XYZ file of C-alpha atoms in Angstrom:
206
model
C -42.730 184.555 83.926
C -40.511 187.372 85.196
C -38.242 186.903 82.173
C -41.188 187.359 79.803
C -42.308 190.514 81.645
C -38.795 191.965 81.483
C -38.639 191.163 77.780
C -41.904 193.025 77.213
C -40.629 196.031 79.211
C -37.479 196.173 77.135
C -39.549 195.948 73.953
C -41.762 198.884 75.017
C -38.712 200.935 75.981
C -37.117 200.346 72.572
C -40.367 201.271 70.776
C -40.717 204.463 72.834
C -37.134 205.447 72.081
C -37.652 204.933 68.326
C -40.819 207.072 68.373
C -38.966 209.822 70.253
C -36.098 209.821 67.744
C -38.527 209.906 64.820
C -40.380 212.908 66.263
C -37.154 214.735 67.055
C -35.798 214.332 63.543
C -39.026 215.272 61.706
C -38.717 218.221 59.350
C -39.397 221.478 61.232
C -42.175 223.714 60.012
C -44.137 220.932 58.326
C -47.863 221.693 58.127
C -50.166 219.939 60.549
C -52.280 217.164 59.031
C -55.963 217.820 58.644
C -58.599 215.630 60.225
C -59.528 212.264 58.695
C -57.873 212.825 55.319
C -54.386 213.618 56.625
C -54.194 216.583 54.204
C -52.497 219.746 55.494
C -54.653 222.685 56.503
C -54.327 225.549 54.015
C -54.159 228.017 56.897
C -51.293 226.097 58.508
C -49.071 226.094 55.421
C -45.843 227.973 56.160
C -45.586 231.302 54.356
C -42.376 232.212 52.577
C -39.942 234.782 53.902
C -39.787 237.644 51.380
C -36.253 237.949 49.993
C -35.110 240.207 47.143
C -32.891 238.387 44.646
C -31.992 240.836 41.855
C -29.415 243.530 42.645
C -29.846 245.025 39.154
C -33.307 246.284 40.138
C -33.461 249.643 41.972
C -35.338 249.427 45.274
C -37.764 252.229 44.398
C -40.903 250.607 45.773
C -42.753 252.544 48.455
C -45.503 250.072 49.327
C -46.610 246.478 48.911
C -49.204 245.929 46.171
C -51.726 244.694 48.775
C -51.954 245.089 52.532
C -49.142 246.184 54.832
C -46.962 243.056 54.629
C -48.951 240.308 52.918
C -48.124 236.633 53.163
C -46.045 235.385 50.233
C -47.782 232.195 49.107
C -45.322 231.393 46.338
C -42.035 233.101 45.565
C -40.022 233.926 42.483
C -38.810 230.834 40.614
C -36.872 231.899 37.505
C -37.282 229.500 34.562
C -34.164 227.883 33.145
C -35.192 228.885 29.610
C -37.526 231.460 28.051
C -40.336 228.921 27.790
C -39.264 226.746 30.715
C -41.251 225.978 33.824
C -41.043 228.326 36.775
C -42.945 231.070 38.550
C -42.561 234.441 36.884
C -43.499 236.587 39.858
C -44.768 236.248 43.424
C -48.211 235.378 44.784
C -49.469 237.547 47.642
C -52.407 236.479 49.813
C -55.280 238.969 49.579
C -59.055 238.627 49.991
C -61.300 239.439 47.035
C -61.976 243.163 46.797
C -58.656 244.157 48.376
C -57.298 247.392 46.832
C -54.246 246.841 44.624
C -51.713 249.676 44.680
C -48.881 250.737 42.420
C -45.628 249.968 44.247
C -43.894 252.929 42.602
C -44.747 255.884 40.388
C -45.315 255.200 36.704
C -47.661 255.170 33.738
C -50.327 252.555 33.078
C -49.349 250.691 29.898
C -52.210 248.194 29.974
C -55.515 247.805 31.827
C -57.816 245.078 30.557
C -58.266 241.339 30.217
C -55.773 238.721 29.059
C -56.935 235.120 28.653
C -59.989 235.925 30.753
C -58.026 237.559 33.590
C -58.019 241.206 34.566
C -54.495 242.623 34.278
C -52.940 246.008 35.057
C -49.397 246.864 33.898
C -47.459 249.926 35.006
C -44.224 251.219 33.433
C -42.125 252.567 36.308
C -40.895 256.137 35.984
C -37.179 256.568 35.240
C -36.607 252.848 34.640
C -36.982 250.209 31.936
C -39.160 248.102 34.237
C -42.816 247.167 34.001
C -44.885 245.649 36.819
C -48.077 243.648 36.411
C -50.910 242.749 38.773
C -53.492 239.995 38.188
C -56.278 238.998 38.510
C -57.663 242.461 39.218
C -60.540 244.682 38.203
C -58.815 247.824 36.940
C -59.763 251.254 38.253
C -57.284 252.988 35.909
C -56.938 253.219 32.132
C -54.037 252.979 29.714
C -51.996 256.190 29.776
C -52.906 257.181 33.350
C -50.063 258.470 35.496
C -50.025 256.892 38.963
C -48.123 257.639 42.136
C -46.631 255.115 44.544
C -49.437 253.772 46.702
C -52.202 254.823 44.318
C -54.958 252.251 43.860
C -55.008 250.728 40.365
C -57.682 248.085 40.927
C -59.112 245.453 43.255
C -58.394 241.734 43.657
C -60.802 239.456 41.789
C -62.441 236.514 43.548
C -61.602 234.181 40.645
C -58.895 233.817 38.028
C -55.832 233.258 40.199
C -53.727 230.092 40.220
C -53.467 230.084 44.026
C -55.300 227.678 46.322
C -56.664 230.760 48.103
C -57.490 234.240 46.804
C -54.313 236.078 45.868
C -52.767 238.605 43.527
C -49.918 237.619 41.213
C -47.311 240.395 41.073
C -44.828 240.261 38.214
C -42.082 242.427 36.758
C -40.303 242.532 33.410
C -37.415 244.327 31.781
C -38.184 244.060 28.089
C -39.094 240.397 27.634
C -37.114 239.221 30.680
C -38.980 238.411 33.882
C -37.401 239.590 37.130
C -38.088 239.190 40.840
C -40.589 241.944 41.807
C -39.614 241.751 45.482
C -36.331 243.388 44.453
C -38.265 246.638 44.053
C -38.887 246.803 47.797
C -36.277 248.325 50.118
C -35.258 246.376 53.245
C -37.451 248.466 55.554
C -40.509 247.283 53.604
C -39.394 243.686 53.137
C -38.608 243.055 56.775
C -40.848 245.486 58.624
C -42.465 243.825 61.610
C -45.688 244.777 63.367
C -45.972 248.278 64.793
C -45.336 248.675 68.507
C -46.445 251.496 70.779
C -43.556 252.920 72.834
C -43.868 255.036 75.981
C -43.361 258.783 75.571
C -41.052 260.242 78.211
C -42.446 263.096 80.265
C -46.071 262.394 79.385
C -48.142 261.023 82.317
C -50.099 257.853 81.760
C -53.899 258.223 81.625
C -55.705 257.392 84.867
């Protein structure tokens, strides 16, 4: 009887060790499963770290298109060929109605609908680059001059290819798509949350 009990103890110890090893070697950052279905929660999906990839693009951006530092839902995935699969821009999380801003100064080259989606395109001053924002309801018209940070429209509730409401931000040089994040300087790409620092010589309020 004691031999059987010892055998069971050893079996449980081996099983516990295997479970521990499996948990320790699981891929870090994997989304938590949702209840019942085992599907990941959309809000738990890891956001991408914004990284500029094209050194040929001048970092003239002065603001993100939406928000202060929006979550990047899907990054730049250059296609292997002109008509190949890929992601010709970046998707930025933004609730419907969020103001969409020009990242840099330029002239509106298009403001209207394409394939049922609202699109705004801006030719950037002093460059051969053109940025696009969709799906948006335009608040500007073709030919308008805009400054960096000026609102060009608002995010539409429908029309995006994201699982949540977002704005697709693209950039082209001629007919070639480029990574729009390359327009942003490092201080915008990697800026963390603001922190209040103490001011020397000023007494604290009582």
